[in-house]
Short mmCIF file of C-alpha atoms in Angstrom, two decimals:
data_model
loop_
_atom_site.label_atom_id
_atom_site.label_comp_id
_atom_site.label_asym_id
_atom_site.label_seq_id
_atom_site.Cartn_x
_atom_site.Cartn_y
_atom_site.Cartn_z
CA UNK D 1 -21.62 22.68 -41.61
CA UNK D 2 -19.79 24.20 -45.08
CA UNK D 3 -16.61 26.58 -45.61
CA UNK D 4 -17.00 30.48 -45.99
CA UNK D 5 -14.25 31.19 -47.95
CA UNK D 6 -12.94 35.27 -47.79
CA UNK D 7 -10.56 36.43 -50.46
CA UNK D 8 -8.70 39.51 -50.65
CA UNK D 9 -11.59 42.12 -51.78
CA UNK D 10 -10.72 44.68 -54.68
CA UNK D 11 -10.17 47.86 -52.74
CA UNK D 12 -10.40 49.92 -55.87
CA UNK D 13 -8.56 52.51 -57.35
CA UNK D 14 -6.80 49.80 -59.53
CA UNK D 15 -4.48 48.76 -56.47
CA UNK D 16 -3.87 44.94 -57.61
CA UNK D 17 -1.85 44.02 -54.06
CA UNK D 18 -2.28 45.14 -50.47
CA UNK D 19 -0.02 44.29 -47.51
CA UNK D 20 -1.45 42.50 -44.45
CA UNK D 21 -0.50 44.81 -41.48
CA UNK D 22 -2.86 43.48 -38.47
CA UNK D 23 -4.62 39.81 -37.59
CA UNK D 24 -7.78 40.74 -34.98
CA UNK D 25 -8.68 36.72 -35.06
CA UNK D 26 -7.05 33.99 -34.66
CA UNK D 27 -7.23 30.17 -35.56
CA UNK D 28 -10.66 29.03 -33.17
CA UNK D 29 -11.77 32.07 -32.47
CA UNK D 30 -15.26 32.56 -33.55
CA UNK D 31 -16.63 35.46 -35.59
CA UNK D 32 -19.54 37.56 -36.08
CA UNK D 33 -21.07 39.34 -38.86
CA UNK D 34 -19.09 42.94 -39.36
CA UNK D 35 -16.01 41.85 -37.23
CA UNK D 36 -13.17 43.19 -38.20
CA UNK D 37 -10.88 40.39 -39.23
CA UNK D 38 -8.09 42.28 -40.57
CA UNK D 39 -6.09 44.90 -41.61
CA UNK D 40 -4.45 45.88 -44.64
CA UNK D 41 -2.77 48.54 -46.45
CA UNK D 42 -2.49 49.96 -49.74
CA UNK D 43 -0.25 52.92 -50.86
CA UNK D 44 -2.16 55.46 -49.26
CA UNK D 45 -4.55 54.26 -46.03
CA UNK D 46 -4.95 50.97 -43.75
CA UNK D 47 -8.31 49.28 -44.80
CA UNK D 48 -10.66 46.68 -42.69
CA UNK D 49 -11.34 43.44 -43.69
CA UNK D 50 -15.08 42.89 -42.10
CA UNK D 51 -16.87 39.24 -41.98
CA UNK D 52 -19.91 38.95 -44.44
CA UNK D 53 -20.24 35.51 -41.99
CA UNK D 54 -20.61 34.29 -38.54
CA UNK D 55 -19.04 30.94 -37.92
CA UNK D 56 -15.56 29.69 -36.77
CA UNK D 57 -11.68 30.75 -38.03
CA UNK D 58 -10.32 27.32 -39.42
CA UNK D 59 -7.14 29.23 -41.38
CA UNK D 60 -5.74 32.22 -41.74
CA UNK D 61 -4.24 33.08 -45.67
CA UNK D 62 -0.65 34.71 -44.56
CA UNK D 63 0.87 36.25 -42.09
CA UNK D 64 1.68 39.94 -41.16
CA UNK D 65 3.79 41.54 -43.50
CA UNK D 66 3.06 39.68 -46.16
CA UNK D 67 1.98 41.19 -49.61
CA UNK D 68 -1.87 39.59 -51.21
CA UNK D 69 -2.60 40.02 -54.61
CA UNK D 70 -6.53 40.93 -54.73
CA UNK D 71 -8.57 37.89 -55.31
CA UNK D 72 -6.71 35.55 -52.92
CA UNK D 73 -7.24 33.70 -49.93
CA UNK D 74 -7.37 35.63 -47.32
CA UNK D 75 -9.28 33.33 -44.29
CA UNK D 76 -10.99 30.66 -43.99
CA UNK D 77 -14.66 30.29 -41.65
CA UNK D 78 -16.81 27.22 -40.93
CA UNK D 79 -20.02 28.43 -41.26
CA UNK D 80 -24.37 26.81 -40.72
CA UNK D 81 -25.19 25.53 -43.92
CA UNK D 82 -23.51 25.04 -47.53
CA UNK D 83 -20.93 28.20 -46.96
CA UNK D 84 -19.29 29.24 -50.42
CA UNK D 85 -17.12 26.09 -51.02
CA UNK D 86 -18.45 23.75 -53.77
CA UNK D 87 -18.92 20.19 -52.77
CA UNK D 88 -16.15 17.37 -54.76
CA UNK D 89 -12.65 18.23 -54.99
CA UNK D 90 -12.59 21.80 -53.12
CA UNK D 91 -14.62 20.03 -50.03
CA UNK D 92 -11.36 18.40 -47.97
CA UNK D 93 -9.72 22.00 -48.48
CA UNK D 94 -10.86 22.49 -44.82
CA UNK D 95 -9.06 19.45 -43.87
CA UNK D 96 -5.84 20.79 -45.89
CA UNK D 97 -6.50 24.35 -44.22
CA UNK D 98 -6.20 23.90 -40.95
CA UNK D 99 -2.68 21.76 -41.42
CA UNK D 100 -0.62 25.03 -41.04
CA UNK D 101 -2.29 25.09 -37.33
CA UNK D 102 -0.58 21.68 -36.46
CA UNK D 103 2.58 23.09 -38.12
CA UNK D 104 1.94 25.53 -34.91
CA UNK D 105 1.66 23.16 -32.47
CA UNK D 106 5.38 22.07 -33.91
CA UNK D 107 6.59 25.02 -33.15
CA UNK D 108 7.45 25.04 -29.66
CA UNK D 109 9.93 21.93 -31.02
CA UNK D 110 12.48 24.81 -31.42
CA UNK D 111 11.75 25.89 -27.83
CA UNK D 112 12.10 22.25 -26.77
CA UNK D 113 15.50 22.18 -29.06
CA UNK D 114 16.18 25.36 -26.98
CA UNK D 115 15.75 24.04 -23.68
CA UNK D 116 19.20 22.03 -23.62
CA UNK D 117 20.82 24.74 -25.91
CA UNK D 118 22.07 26.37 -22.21
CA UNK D 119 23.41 23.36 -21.32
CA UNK D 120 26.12 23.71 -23.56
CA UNK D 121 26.41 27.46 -23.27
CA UNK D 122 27.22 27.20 -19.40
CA UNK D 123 29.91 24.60 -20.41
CA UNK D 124 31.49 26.64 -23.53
CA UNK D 125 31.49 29.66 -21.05
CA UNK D 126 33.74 27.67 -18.01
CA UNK D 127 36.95 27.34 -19.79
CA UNK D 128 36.29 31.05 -21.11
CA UNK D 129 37.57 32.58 -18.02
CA UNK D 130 41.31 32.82 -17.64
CA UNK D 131 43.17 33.17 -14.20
CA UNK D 132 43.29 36.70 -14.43
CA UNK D 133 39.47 37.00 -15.12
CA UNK D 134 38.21 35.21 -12.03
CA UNK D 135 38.80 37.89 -9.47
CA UNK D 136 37.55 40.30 -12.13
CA UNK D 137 34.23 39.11 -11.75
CA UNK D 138 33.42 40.45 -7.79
CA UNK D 139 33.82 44.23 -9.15
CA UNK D 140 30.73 43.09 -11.37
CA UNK D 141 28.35 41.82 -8.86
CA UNK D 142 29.71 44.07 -5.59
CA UNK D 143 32.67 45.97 -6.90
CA UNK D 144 35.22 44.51 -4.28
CA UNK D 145 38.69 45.28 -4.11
CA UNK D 146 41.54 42.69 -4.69
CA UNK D 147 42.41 41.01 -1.06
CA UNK D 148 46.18 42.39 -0.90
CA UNK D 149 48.61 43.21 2.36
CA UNK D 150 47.33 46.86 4.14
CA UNK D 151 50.59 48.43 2.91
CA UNK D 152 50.66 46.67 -0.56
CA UNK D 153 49.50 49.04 -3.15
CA UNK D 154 48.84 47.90 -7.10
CA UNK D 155 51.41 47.15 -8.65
CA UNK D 156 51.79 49.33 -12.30
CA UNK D 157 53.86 50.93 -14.48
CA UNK D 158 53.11 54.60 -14.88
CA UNK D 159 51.94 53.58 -18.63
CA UNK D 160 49.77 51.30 -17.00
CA UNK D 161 48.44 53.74 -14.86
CA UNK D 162 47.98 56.02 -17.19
CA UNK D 163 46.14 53.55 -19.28
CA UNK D 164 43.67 52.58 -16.68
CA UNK D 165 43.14 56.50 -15.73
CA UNK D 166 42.24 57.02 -19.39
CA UNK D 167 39.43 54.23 -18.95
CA UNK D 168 38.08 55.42 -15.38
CA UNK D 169 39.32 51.91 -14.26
CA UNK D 170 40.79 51.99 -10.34
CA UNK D 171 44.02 49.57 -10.45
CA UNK D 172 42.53 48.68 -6.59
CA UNK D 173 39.58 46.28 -8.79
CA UNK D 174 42.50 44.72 -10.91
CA UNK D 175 44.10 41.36 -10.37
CA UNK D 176 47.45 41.35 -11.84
CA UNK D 177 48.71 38.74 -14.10
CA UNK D 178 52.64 39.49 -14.42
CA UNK D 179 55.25 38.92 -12.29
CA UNK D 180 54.77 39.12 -8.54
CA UNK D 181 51.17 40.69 -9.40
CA UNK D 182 52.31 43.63 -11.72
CA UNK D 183 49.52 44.72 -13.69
CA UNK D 184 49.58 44.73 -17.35
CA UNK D 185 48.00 46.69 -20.41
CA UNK D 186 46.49 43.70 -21.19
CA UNK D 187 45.21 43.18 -17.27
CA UNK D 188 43.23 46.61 -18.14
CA UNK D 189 41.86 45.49 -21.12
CA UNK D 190 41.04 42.41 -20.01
CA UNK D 191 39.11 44.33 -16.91
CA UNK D 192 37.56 47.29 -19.60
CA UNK D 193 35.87 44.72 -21.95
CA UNK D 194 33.75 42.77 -19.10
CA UNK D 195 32.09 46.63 -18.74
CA UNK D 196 33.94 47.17 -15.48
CA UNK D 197 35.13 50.34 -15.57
CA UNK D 198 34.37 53.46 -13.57
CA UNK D 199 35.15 52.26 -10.01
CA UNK D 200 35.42 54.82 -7.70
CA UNK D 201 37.65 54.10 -5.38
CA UNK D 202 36.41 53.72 -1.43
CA UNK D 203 32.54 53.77 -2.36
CA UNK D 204 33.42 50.97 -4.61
CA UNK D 205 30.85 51.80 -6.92
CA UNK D 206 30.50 51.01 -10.71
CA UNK D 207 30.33 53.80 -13.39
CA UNK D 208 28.17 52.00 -16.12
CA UNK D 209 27.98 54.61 -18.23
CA UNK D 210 30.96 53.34 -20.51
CA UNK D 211 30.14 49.66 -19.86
CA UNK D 212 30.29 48.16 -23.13
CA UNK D 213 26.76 47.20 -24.48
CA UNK D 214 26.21 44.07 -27.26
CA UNK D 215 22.26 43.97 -27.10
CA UNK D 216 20.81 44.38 -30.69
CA UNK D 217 17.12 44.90 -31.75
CA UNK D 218 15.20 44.14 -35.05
CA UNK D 219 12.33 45.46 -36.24
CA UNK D 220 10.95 44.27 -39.37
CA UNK D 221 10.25 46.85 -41.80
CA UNK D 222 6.29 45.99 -42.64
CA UNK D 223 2.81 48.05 -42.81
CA UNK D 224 3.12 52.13 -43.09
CA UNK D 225 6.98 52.23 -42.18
CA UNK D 226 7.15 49.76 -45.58
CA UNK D 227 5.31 52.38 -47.48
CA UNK D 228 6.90 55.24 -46.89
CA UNK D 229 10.18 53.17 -47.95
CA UNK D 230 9.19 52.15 -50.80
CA UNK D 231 7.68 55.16 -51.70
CA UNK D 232 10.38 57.52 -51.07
CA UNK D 233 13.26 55.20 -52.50
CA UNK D 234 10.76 55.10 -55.80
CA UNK D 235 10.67 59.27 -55.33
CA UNK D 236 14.57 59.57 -55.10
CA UNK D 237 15.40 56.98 -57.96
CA UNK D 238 13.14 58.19 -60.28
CA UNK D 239 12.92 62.37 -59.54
CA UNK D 240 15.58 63.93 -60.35
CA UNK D 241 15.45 66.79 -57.36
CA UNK D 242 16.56 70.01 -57.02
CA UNK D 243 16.14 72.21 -53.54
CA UNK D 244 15.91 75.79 -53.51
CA UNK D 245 16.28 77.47 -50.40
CA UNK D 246 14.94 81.26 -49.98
CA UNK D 247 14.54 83.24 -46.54
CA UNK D 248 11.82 84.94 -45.58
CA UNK D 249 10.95 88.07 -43.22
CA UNK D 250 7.71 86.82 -41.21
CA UNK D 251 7.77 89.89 -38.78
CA UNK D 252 4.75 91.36 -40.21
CA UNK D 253 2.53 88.38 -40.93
CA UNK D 254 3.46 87.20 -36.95
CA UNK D 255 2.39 90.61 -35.80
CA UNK D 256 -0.78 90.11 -38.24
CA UNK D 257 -1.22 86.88 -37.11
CA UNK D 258 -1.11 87.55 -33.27
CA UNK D 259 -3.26 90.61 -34.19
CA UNK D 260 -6.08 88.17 -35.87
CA UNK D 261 -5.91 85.85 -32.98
CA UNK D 262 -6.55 88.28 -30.08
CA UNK D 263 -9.35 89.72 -32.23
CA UNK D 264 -11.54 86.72 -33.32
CA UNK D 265 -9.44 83.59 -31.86
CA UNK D 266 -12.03 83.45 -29.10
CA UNK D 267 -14.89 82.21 -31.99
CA UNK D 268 -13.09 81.47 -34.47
CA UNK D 269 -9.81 79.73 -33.26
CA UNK D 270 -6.03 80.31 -33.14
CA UNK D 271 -3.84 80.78 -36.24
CA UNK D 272 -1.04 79.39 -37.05
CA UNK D 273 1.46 80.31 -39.83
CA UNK D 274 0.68 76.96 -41.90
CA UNK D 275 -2.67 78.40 -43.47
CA UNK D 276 -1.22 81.93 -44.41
CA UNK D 277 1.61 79.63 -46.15
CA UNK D 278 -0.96 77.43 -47.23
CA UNK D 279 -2.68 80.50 -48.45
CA UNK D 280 0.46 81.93 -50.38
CA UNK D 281 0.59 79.04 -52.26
CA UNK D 282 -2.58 78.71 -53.51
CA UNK D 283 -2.03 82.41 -54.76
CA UNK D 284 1.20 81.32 -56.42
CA UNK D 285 0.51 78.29 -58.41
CA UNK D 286 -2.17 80.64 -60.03
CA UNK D 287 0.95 82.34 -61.60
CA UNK D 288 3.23 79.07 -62.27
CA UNK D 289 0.25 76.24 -63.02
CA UNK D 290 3.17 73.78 -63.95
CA UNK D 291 4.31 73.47 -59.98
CA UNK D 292 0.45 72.40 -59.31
CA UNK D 293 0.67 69.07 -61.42
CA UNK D 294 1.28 65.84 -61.77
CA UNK D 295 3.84 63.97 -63.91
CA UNK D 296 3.27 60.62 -65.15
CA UNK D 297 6.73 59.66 -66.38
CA UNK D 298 5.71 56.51 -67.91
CA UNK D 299 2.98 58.10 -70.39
CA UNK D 300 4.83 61.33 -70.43
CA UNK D 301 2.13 63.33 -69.78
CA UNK D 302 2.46 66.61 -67.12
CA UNK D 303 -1.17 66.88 -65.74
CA UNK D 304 -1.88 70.63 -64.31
CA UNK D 305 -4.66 71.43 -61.70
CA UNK D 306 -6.54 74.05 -61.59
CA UNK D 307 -7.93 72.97 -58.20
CA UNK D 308 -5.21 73.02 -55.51
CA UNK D 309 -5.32 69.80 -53.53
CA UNK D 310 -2.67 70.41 -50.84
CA UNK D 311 -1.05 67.76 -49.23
CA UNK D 312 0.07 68.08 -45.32
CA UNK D 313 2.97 66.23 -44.91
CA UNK D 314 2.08 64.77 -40.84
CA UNK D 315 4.29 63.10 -38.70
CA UNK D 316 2.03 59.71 -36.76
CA UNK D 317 2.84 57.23 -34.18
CA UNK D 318 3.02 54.85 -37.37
CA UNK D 319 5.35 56.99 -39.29
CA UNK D 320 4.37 59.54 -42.34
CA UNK D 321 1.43 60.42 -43.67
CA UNK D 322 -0.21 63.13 -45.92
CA UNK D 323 -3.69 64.16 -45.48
CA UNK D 324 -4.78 66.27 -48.19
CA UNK D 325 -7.28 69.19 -47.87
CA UNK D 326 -9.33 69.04 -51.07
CA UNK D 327 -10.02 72.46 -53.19
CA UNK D 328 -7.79 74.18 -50.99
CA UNK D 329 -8.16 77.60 -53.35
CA UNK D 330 -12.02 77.65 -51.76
CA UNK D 331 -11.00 78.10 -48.12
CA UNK D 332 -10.47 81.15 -46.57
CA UNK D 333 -7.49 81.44 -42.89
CA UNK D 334 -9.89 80.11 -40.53
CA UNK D 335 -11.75 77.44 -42.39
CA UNK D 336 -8.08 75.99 -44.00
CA UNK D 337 -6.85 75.89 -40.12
CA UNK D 338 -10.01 73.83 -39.39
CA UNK D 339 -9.35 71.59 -41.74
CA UNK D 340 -5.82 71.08 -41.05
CA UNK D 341 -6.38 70.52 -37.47
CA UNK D 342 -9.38 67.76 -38.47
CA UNK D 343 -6.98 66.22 -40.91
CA UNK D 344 -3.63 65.66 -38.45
CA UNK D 345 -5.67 64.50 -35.75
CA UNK D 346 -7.67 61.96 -38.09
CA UNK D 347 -4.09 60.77 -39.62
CA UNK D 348 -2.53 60.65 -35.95
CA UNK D 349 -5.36 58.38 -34.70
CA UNK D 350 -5.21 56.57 -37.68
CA UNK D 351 -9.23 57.45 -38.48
CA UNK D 352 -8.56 59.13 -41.97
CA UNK D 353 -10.67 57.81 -45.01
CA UNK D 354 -8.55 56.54 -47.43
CA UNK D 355 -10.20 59.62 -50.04
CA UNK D 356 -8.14 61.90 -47.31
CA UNK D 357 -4.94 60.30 -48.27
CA UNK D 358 -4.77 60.85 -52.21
CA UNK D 359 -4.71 63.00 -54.88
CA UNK D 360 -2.67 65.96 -53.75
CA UNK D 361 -1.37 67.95 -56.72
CA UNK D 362 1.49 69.48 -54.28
CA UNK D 363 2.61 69.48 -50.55
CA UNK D 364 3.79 71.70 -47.93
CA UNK D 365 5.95 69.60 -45.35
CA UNK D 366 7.06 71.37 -42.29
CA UNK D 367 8.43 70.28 -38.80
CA UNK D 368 7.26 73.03 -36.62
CA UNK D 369 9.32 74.54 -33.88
CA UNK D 370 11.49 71.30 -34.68
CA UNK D 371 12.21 72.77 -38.48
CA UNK D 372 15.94 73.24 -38.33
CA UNK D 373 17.81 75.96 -40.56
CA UNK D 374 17.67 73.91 -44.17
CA UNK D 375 16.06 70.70 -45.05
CA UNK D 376 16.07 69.28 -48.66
CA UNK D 377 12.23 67.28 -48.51
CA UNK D 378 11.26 64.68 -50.77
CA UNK D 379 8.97 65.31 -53.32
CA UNK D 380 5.47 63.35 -53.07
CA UNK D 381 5.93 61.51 -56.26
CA UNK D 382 3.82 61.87 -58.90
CA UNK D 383 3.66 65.41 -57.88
CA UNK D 384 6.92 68.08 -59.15
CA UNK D 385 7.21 70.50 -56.73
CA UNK D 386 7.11 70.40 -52.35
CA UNK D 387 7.62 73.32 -50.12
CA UNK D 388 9.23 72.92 -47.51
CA UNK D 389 8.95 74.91 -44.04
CA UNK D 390 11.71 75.52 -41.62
CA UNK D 391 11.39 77.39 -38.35
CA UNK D 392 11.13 80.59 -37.25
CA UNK D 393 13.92 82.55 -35.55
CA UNK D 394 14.50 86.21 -34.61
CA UNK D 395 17.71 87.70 -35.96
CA UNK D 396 19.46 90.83 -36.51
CA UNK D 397 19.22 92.15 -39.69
CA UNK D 398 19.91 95.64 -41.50
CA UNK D 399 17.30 97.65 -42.58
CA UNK D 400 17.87 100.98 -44.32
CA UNK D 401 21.74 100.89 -42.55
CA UNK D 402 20.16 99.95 -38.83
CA UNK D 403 20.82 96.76 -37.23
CA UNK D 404 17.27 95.51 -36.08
CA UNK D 405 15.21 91.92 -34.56
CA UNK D 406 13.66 90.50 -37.38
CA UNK D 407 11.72 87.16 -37.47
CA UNK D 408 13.28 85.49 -40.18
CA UNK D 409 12.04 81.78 -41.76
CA UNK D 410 13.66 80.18 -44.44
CA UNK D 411 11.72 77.97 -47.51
CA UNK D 412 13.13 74.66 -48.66
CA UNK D 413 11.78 73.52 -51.54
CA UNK D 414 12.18 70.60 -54.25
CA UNK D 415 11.28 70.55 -57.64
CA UNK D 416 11.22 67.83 -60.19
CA UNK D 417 14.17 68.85 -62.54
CA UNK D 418 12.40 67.09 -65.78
CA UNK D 419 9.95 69.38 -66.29
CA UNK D 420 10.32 72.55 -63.85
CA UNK D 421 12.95 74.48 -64.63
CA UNK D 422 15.36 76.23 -61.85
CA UNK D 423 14.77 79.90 -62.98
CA UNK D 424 10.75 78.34 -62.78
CA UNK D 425 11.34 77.60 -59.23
CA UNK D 426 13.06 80.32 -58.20
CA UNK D 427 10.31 82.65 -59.38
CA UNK D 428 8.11 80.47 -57.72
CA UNK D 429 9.16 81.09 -54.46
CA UNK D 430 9.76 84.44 -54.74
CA UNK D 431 6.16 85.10 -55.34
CA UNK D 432 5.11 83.22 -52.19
CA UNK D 433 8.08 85.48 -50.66
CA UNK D 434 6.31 88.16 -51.49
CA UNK D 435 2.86 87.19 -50.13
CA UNK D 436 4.15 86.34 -46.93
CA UNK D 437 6.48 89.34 -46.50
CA UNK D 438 3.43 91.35 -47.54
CA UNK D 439 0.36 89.93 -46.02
CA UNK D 440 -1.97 92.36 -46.73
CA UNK D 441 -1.73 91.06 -50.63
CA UNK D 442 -2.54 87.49 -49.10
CA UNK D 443 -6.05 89.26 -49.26
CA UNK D 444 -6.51 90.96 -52.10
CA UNK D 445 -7.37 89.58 -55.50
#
């Protein structure tokens, strides 16, 4: 039997680290040739890890979360034959791997160490309750009243009262603590922060609704949801952004729109109003080539594109992704809608190729019916400009002195302020106003 070593494979693309997001073996399990033994991540897309092997896990190289340079360990395989582990000094590195499973087997110790931890938690909690808490606790499980004389009634001062009426607390669930029984402020309080409030009286019921809650959940920040972090606190730090904000009249491109749909959406498929924005822009960075670019601020160099990779900002499961739709500029409505739909549904089921997720020279980001009024969008750093789309909403506006229903949709877009200038910007948008409010010219060349 030998040792198949695995290391971290060179992904390309000069990515020098990748983060380990997924484990699909574990210590013992055995392995076959092309079984997927991990995942990772780089910037832009989740890579698998296949085995080149078959044989038997003896050690896994980190855990998930955790951050590999390219070239190191990343699992270990006992393998027929010599494997890839020279014999002398590198032979007992089996016997050294598999010590972090035994450090495994340890770890129920803590659970063991946990086992009498209640002991003393029972004990710290019977001196907790004071006199005045004890009958406090039948409201919790069956919301009893306090045994008193038929004609006694609680005994309160209107303050009191008032106090108690405030917190949806009945005075009939309170044991009083002054004299002769008198219920106090602090009586109410006492009652309020167990989380019994809201009894109602007769039906003795408990309103839990303003019980107070103390339950607390972590979730580590690790694979895509760590990207997008780090990637958008990079974006904000470095780019110094500026939104502009424009509205537009879509009346006539929706009545185009719902014209071209009942005319060829049977063969060809429904539009939306992404590719006639999609379409706009294409037109529009023909006339301002320094918003489709990229800026490398460390060389200092402004790259512009004359093709028009668009990125699609998409909202997954996992978190945020952008799927880019190469050359753009060479697709006409039906063929960029196509695309768009084959691109969200290969980022939402996690499918896309990792060519899919890079290179965009600039991005339209929009959250649908969801869009809200104004957003202010992150640029997709190293790119300079994003365009933003916010929904669509019929309003009355004047047109030649009459009060009329328009469909109105406003643009939010960023710019890098280093090298696009505001008066660049605004003229920018304006041109993609113009397509849109104009969509016959969304045709014409």
């Amino acid at each position: 039997m030998g040792i198949h070593v695995i290391k971290m494979p060179d992904i390309g693309e000069g990515i020098a680290e990748v983060e380990l997001v997924a484990w699909n073996v574990k210590v013992g399990d055995t392995v076959v040739e092309d079984m997927n033994l991990a995942d990772v991540m780089t910037d832009k897309a989740t890579v698998e890890i296949p085995s080149p092997v078959h044989g038997k896990v003896l050690a896994l190289g980190g855990k998930v979360g955790d951050v590999m340079a390219v070239g190191s360990e990343l699992i270990r395989i006992e393998v027929e034959g010599a494997g890839n582990v020279k014999d002398g000094p590198a032979a007992p590195a089996p016997a050294t791997a598999p010590a972090p499973a035994p450090k495994a087997a340890p770890a129920p110790a803590p659970a063991v160490a946990a086992t009498p931890a209640p002991a003393p938690a029972p004990a710290a909690k019977a001196p907790a309750p004071v006199p005045q808490a004890a009958p406090a606790r039948a409201p919790a499980a069956g919301a009893q009243r306090i045994t008193r004389a038929p004609t006694d009634k609680p005994i309160a001062s209107p303050a009191v009262r008032a106090h108690a009426w405030d917190l949806g607390i009945d005075l009939q669930y309170v044991m009083g603590t002054g004299t002769a029984g008198r219920i106090t402020h602090e009586d109410v309080d006492a009652y309020a922060a167990r989380g019994l409030v809201g009894g109602t009286g007769a039906s003795g019921s408990v309103d839990t609704r303003y019980a107070q809650r103390t339950d607390e959940e972590q979730i580590p920040v690790i694979g895509l949801r760590r990207k997008i972090a780090q990637k958008m606190q990079d974006a904000k730090r470095r780019i110094p952004h500026f939104t502009y904000v424009e509205e537009i009249d879509v009346t006539n491109l929706e009545a185009l729109r719902a014209k071209l749909n009942q005319k060829h959406g049977a063969e060809r498929g429904k539009l939306t109003l992404l590719p006639f924005i999609m379409r706009a822009v294409v037109l529009a960075v023909r006339e301002f080539p320094q918003m489709n670019a990229r800026f490398d601020d460390e060389a200092g160099v402004v790259t512009r594109h004359a093709a028009v990779h668009l990125g699609m900002a998409t909202q997954t499961e996992a978190g945020l992704m952008v799927p880019v739709l190469q050359h753009a500029e060479t697709l006409d409505l039906w063929a960029t809608a196509a695309e768009v739909a084959r691109l969200a549904a290969g980022a939402r089921s996690g499918k896309s190729a990792r060519e899919e997720l890079t290179g965009s020279t600039i991005t339209i980001t929009s959250l649908g019916a969801l869009g809200g009024i104004v957003t202010t969008p992150v640029i997709n750093s190293p790119e300079v400009a994003i365009v933003g789309v916010n929904r669509v909403v019929e309003r009355p506006m004047i047109r030649d002195g009459l009060v009329v229903a328009r469909k109105m949709m406003n643009l939010s877009s960023s710019f890098d302020h280093r090298v696009v200038d505001g008066i660049h910007a605004a003229e920018f948008v304006q041109v993609i106003r113009g397509y849109l409010e104009t969509p016959a010219t969304l045709f014409v060349e």
